[in-house]
Short mmCIF file of C-alpha atoms and ligand atoms in Angstrom, two decimals:
data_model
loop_
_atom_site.label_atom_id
_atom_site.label_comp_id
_atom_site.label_asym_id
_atom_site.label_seq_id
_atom_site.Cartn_x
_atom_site.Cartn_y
_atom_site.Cartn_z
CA UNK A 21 119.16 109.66 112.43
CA UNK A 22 117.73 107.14 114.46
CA UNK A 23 113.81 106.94 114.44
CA UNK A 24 113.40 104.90 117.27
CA UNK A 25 115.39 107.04 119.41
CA UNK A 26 114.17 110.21 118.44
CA UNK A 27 110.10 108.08 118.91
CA UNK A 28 111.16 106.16 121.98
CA UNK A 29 107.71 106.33 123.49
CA UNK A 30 105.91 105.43 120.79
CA UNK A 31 108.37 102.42 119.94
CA UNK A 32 108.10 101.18 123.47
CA UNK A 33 103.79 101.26 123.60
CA UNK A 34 104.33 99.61 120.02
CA UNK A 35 106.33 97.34 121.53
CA UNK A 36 104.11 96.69 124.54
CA UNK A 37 101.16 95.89 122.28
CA UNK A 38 102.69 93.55 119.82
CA UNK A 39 101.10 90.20 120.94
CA UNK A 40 97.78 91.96 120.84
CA UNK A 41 97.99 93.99 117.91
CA UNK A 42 95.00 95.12 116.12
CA UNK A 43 94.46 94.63 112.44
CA UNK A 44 95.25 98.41 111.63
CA UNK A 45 97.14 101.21 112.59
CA UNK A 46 97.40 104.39 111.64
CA UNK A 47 100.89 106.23 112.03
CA UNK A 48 100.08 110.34 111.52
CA UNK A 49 101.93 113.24 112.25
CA UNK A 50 103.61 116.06 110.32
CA UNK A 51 105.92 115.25 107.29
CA UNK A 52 109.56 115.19 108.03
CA UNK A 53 109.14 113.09 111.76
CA UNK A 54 110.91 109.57 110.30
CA UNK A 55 107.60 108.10 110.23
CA UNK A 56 108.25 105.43 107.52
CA UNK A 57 111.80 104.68 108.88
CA UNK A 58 109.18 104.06 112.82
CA UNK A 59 107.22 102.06 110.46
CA UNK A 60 109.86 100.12 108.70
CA UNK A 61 111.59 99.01 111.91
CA UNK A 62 108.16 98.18 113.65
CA UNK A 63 107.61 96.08 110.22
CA UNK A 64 111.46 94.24 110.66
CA UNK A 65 111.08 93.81 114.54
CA UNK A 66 107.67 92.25 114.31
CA UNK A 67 108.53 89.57 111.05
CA UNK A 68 111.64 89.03 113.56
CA UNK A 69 112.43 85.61 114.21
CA UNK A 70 114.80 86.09 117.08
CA UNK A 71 113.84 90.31 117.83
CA UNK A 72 116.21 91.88 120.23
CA UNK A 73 115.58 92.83 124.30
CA UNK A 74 113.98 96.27 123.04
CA UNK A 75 111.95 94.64 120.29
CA UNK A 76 114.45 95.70 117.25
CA UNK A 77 115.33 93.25 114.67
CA UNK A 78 118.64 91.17 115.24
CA UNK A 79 119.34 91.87 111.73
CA UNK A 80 120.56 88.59 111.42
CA UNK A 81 117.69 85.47 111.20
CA UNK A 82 116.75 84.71 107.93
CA UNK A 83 113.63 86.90 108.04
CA UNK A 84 115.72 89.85 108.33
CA UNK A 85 117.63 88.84 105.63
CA UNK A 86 114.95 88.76 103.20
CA UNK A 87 113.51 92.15 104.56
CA UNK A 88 117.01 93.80 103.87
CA UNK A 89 116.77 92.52 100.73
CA UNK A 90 113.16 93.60 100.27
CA UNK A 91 112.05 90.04 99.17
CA UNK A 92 110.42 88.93 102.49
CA UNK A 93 106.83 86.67 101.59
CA UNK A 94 105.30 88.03 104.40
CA UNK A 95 105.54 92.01 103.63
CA UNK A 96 103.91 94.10 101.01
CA UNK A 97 104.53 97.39 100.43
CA UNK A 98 102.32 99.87 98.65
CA UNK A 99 103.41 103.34 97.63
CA UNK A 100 103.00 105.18 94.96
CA UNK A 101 105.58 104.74 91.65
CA UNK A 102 106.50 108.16 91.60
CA UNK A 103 108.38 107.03 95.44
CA UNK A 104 109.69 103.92 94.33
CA UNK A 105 113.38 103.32 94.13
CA UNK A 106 113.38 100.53 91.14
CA UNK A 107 113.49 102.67 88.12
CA UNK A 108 109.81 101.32 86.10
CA UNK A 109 112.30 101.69 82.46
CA UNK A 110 109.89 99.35 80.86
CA UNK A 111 107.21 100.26 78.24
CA UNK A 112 106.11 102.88 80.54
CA UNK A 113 109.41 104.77 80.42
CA UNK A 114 107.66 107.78 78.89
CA UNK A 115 105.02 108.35 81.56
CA UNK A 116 105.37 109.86 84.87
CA UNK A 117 105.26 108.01 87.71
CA UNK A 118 102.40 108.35 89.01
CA UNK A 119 101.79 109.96 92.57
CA UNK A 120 98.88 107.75 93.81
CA UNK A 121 98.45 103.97 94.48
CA UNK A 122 96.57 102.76 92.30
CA UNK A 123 93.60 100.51 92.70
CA UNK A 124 95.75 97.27 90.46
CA UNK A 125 98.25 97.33 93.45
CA UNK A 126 95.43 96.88 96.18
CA UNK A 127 94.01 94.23 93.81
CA UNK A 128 97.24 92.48 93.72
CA UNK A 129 96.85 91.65 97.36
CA UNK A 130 94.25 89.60 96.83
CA UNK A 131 96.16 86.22 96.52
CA UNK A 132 98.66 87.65 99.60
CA UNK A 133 95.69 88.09 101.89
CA UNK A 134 94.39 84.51 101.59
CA UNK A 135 97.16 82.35 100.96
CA UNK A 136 99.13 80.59 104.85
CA UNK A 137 102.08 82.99 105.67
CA UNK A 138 105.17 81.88 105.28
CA UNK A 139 106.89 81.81 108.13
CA UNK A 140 103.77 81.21 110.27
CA UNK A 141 103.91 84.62 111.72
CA UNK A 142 102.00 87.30 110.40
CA UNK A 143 101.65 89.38 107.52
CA UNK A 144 101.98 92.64 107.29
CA UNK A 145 100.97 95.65 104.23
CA UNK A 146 102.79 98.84 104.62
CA UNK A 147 100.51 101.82 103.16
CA UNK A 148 102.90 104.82 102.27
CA UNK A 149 101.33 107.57 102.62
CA UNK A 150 97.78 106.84 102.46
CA UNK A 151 96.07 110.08 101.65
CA UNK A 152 97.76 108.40 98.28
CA UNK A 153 95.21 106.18 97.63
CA UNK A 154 92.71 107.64 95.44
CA UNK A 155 89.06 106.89 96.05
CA UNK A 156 88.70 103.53 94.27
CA UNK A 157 91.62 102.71 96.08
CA UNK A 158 90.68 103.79 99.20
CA UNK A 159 87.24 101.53 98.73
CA UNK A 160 88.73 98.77 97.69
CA UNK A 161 91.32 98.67 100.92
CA UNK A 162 88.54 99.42 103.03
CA UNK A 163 86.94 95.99 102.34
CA UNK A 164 89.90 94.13 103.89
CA UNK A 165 89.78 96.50 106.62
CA UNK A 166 86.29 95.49 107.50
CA UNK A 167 87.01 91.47 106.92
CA UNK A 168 90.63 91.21 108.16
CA UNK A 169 92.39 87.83 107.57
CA UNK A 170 93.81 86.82 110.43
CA UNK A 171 97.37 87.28 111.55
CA UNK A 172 97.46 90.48 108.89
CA UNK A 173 98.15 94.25 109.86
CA UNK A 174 97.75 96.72 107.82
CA UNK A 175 99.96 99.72 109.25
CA UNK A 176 98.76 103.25 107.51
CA UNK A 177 101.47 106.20 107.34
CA UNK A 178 99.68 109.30 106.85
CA UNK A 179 100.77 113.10 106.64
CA UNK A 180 97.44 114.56 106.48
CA UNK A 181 95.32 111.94 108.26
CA UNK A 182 92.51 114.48 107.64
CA UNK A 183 92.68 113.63 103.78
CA UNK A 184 91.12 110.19 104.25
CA UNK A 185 87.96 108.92 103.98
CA UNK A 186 86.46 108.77 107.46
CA UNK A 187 85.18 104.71 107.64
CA UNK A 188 89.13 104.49 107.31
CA UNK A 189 90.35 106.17 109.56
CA UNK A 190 87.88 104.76 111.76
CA UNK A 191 88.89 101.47 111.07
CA UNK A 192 92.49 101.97 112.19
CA UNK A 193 93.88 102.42 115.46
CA UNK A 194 95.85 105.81 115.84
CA UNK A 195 99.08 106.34 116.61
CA UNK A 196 100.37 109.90 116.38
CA UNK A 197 103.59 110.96 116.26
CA UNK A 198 104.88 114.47 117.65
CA UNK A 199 107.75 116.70 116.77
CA UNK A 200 110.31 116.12 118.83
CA UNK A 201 111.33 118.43 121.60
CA UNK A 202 113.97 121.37 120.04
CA UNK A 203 116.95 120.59 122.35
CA UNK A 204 116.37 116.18 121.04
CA UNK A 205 116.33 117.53 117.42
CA UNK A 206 119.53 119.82 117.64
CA UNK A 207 121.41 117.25 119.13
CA UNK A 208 120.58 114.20 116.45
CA UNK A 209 121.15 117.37 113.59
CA UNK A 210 124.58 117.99 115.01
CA UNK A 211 125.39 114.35 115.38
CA UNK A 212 124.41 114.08 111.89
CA UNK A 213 126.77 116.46 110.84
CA UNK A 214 124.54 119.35 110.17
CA UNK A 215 126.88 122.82 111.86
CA UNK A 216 124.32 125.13 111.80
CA UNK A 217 121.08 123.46 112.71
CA UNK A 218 118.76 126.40 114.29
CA UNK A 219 117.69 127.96 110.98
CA UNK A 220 116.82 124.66 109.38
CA UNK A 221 114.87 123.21 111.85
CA UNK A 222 112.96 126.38 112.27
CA UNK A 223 111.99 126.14 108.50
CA UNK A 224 111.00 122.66 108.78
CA UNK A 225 108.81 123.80 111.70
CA UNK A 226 110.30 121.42 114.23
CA UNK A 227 110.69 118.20 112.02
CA UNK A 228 114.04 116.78 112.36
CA UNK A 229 114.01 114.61 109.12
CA UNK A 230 113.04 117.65 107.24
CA UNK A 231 115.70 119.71 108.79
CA UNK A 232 118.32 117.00 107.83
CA UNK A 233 116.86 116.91 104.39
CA UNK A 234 116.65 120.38 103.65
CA UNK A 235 120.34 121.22 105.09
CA UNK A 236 121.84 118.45 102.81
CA UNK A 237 120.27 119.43 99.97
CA UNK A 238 121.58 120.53 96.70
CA UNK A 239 119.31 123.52 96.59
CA UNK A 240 119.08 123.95 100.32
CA UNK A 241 119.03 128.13 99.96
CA UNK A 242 116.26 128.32 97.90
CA UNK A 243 113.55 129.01 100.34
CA UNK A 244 115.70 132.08 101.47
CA UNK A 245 115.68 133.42 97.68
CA UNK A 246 112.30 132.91 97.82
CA UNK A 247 112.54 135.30 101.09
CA UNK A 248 114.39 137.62 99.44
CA UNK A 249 111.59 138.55 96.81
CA UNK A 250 108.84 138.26 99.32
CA UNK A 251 110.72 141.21 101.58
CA UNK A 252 110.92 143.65 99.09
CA UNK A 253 107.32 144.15 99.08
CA UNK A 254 105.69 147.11 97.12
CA UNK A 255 108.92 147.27 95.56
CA UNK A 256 108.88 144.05 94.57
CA UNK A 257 109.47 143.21 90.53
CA UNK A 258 107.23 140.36 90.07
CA UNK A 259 107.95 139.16 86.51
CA UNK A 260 111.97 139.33 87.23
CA UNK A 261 111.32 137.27 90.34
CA UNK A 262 108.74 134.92 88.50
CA UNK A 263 111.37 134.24 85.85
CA UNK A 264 113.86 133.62 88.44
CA UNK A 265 112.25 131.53 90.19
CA UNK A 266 110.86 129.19 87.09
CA UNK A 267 114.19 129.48 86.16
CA UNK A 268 115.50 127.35 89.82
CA UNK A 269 112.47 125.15 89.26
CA UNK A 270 113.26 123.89 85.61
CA UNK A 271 116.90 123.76 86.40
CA UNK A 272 116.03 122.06 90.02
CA UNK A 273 115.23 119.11 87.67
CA UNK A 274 111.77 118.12 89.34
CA UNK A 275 113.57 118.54 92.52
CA UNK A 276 111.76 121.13 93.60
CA UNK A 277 108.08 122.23 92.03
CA UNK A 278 105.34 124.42 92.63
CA UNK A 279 103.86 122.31 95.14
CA UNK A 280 107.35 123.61 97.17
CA UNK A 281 106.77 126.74 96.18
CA UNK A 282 103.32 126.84 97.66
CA UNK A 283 104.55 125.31 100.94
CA UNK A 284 107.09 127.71 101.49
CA UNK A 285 104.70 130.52 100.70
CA UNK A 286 101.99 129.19 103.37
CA UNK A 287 105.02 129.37 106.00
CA UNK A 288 106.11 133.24 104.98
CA UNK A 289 102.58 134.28 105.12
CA UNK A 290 102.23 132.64 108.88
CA UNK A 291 105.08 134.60 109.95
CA UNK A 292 104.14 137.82 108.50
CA UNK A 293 100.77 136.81 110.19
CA UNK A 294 102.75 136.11 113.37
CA UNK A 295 104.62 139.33 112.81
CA UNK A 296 102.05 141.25 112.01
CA UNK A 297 100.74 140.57 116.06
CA UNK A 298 104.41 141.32 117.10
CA UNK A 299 105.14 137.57 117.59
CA UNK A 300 107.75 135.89 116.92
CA UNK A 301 108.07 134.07 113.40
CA UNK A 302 108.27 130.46 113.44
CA UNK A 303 110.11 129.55 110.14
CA UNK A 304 111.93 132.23 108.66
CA UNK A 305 114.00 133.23 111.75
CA UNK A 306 116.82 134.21 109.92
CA UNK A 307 114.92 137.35 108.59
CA UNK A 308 112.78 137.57 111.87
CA UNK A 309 114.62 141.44 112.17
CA UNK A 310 113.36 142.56 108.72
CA UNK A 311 110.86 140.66 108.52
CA UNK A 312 108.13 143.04 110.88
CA UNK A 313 108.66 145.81 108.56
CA UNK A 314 107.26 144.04 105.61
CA UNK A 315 104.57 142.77 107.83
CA UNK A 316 103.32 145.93 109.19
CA UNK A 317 102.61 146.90 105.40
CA UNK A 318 99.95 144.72 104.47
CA UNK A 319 96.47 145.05 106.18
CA UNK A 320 95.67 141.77 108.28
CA UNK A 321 92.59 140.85 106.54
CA UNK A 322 94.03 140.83 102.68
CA UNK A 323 97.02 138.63 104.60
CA UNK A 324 94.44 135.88 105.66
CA UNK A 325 92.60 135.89 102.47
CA UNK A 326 96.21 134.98 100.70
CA UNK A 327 96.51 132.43 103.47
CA UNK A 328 93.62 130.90 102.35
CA UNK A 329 93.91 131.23 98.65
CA UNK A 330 97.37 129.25 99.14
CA UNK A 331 95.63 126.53 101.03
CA UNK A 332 93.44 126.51 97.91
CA UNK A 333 96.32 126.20 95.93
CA UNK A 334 98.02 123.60 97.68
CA UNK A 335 94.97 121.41 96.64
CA UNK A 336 95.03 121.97 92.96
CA UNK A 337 99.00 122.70 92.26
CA UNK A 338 99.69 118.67 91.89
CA UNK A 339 97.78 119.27 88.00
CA UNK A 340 100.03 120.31 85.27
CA UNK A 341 99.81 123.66 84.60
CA UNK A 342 102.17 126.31 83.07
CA UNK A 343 104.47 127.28 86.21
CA UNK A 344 105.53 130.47 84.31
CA UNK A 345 102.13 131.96 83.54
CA UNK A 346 101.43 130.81 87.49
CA UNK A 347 104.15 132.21 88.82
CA UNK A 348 103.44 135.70 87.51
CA UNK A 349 100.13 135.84 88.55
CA UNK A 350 101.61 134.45 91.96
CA UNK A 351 103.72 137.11 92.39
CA UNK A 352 102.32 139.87 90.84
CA UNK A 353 99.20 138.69 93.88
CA UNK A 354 101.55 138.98 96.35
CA UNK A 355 102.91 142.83 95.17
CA UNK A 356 99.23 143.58 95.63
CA UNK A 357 98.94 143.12 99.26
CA UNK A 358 101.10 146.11 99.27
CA UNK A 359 98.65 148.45 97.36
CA UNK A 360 97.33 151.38 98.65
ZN1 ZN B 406 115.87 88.85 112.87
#
């Protein structure tokens, strides 16, 4: 899937403003738009040394070489270990990668920040995604924000743009990124091979990449288990389905987690919300006959409150915890909206 195709405005004002770019943007939308493969591209067109009519890299200067190769002077990428490719085997092999950027790779900019580029362009630090950066991190980042060297740009990718410290965001220019209208996203889906792509794209809430992702995946039918316990309602067995589900989680390999669980939960309870007002659901459409039924059980206001213990959730699910002692008390929670 293309990103600057399926982001052609955005790519073209980028475009427009690249001989008076500012010293940071900040890239935000929902997860699942392309918005690192936008920023990646943006980041290859602009160390260019020979960039195409529409701005895109030839692919072929020495410049691009090095950025295929991920060795270009110029570029610095900071993300967090746990979404790195090279495998980090050395004497850290026995601890998880860890989710957040750490405060040591902001530090290691220091020398990359002052020294001449290389190329006598500019110089550019990716940030991937920022509501990574813990609050050291943040800090630290923030004081090359407010003293930019010159000819750098920091671009920011950001899922929850919300999640970071407001004299950031302040700092950076925005650049927001929508979902893509239905009709563009069914036709890249089906280009890329995907035969069914309504249902998917409906449970990825409109984002394309997400779509793609979720139809290609290994455990792609998951989230419609996970449907199938939530419909049965009062009748629901709560332990059976929170040992089943633990179950595709340990055997999912870290593939999927809680976290997953918790996002696919927030979407069921919006469309029983949306059901609920006789609306049509959003993300589950497959089950958008049954899924009024179940709806019309539970009272509206014990509905929200789930809602918002979920959002709670979402917050707190990234610390290790027992997932089989949560997952009963998840479900066994849910069987109670049914109560009389
Ligand atoms: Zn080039």
């Amino acid at each position: 899937m293309n990103p600057i195709q399926l982001h052609n405005q955005v790519w073209n004002a980028l475009q427009a403003r690249r001989a008076r770019l500012p010293h940071a943007l900040l890239m935000a939308g929902p997860r699942g738009l392309g918005k690192l493969d936008l920023a990646r591209a943006f980041v290859a067109s602009l160390l260019c040394e020979q960039p195409q009519a529409d701005g895109q890299a030839c692919g072929q200067c020495l410049a691009c070489g090095w950025q295929a190769q991920g060795n270009h002077p110029d570029f610095r990428l900071l993300q967090p270990e746990a979404l790195s490719d090279s495998d980090s085997e050395s004497e850290d092999s026995k601890k998880k990668p860890s989710k957040e950027i750490k405060i040591d790779q902001v530090r290691a900019l220091d020398e990359f920040l002052t020294v001449g580029t290389h190329r006598a362009g500019m110089r550019i630090v990716l940030i991937h995604p920022a509501e990574a950066m813990n609050h050291n991190t943040a800090n630290s980042i923030l004081k090359s924000l407010e003293e930019p060297s010159a000819d750098t740009l920091f671009l920011l990718i950001s899922n929850e743009p919300a999640r970071l410290l407001p004299t950031i965001r302040s700092r950076c220019q925005f650049v927001p990124l929508n979902v893509p209208s239905r009709q563009q996203s069914i036709a890249m889906l089906q280009a890329a091979g995907v035969a069914d792509p309504e249902p998917w794209l409906a449970l990825a809430g409109g984002a394309p990449m997400q779509a793609l992702e979720l139809a290609q995946s290994e455990q792609k039918n998951w989230p419609l288990e996970l449907a199938r316990w939530f419909l049965a309602g009062d009748k629901l067995d709560a332990l059976t389905a929170a040992a089943a589900v633990d179950k595709l989680l340990k055997d999912s390999k870290g593939q999927i987690g809680l976290r997953q669980l918790i996002e696919w939960s927030l979407k069921w309870a919006f469309d029983l919300l949306l059901a609920r007002k006789r609306l049509p659901v959003r993300y589950f459409v497959q089950h958008r006959a049954t899924i009024t039924t179940v709806a019309a059980a539970v009272p509206e206001i014990r509905l929200l409150h789930f809602y918002r213990r979920l959002l709670v959730c979402r917050r707190e699910v990234e610390q290790p915890l027992n997932s089989r002692l949560f997952l009963d008390e998840f479900f066994l929670n849910y069987r109670a909206l049914f109560a009389n």
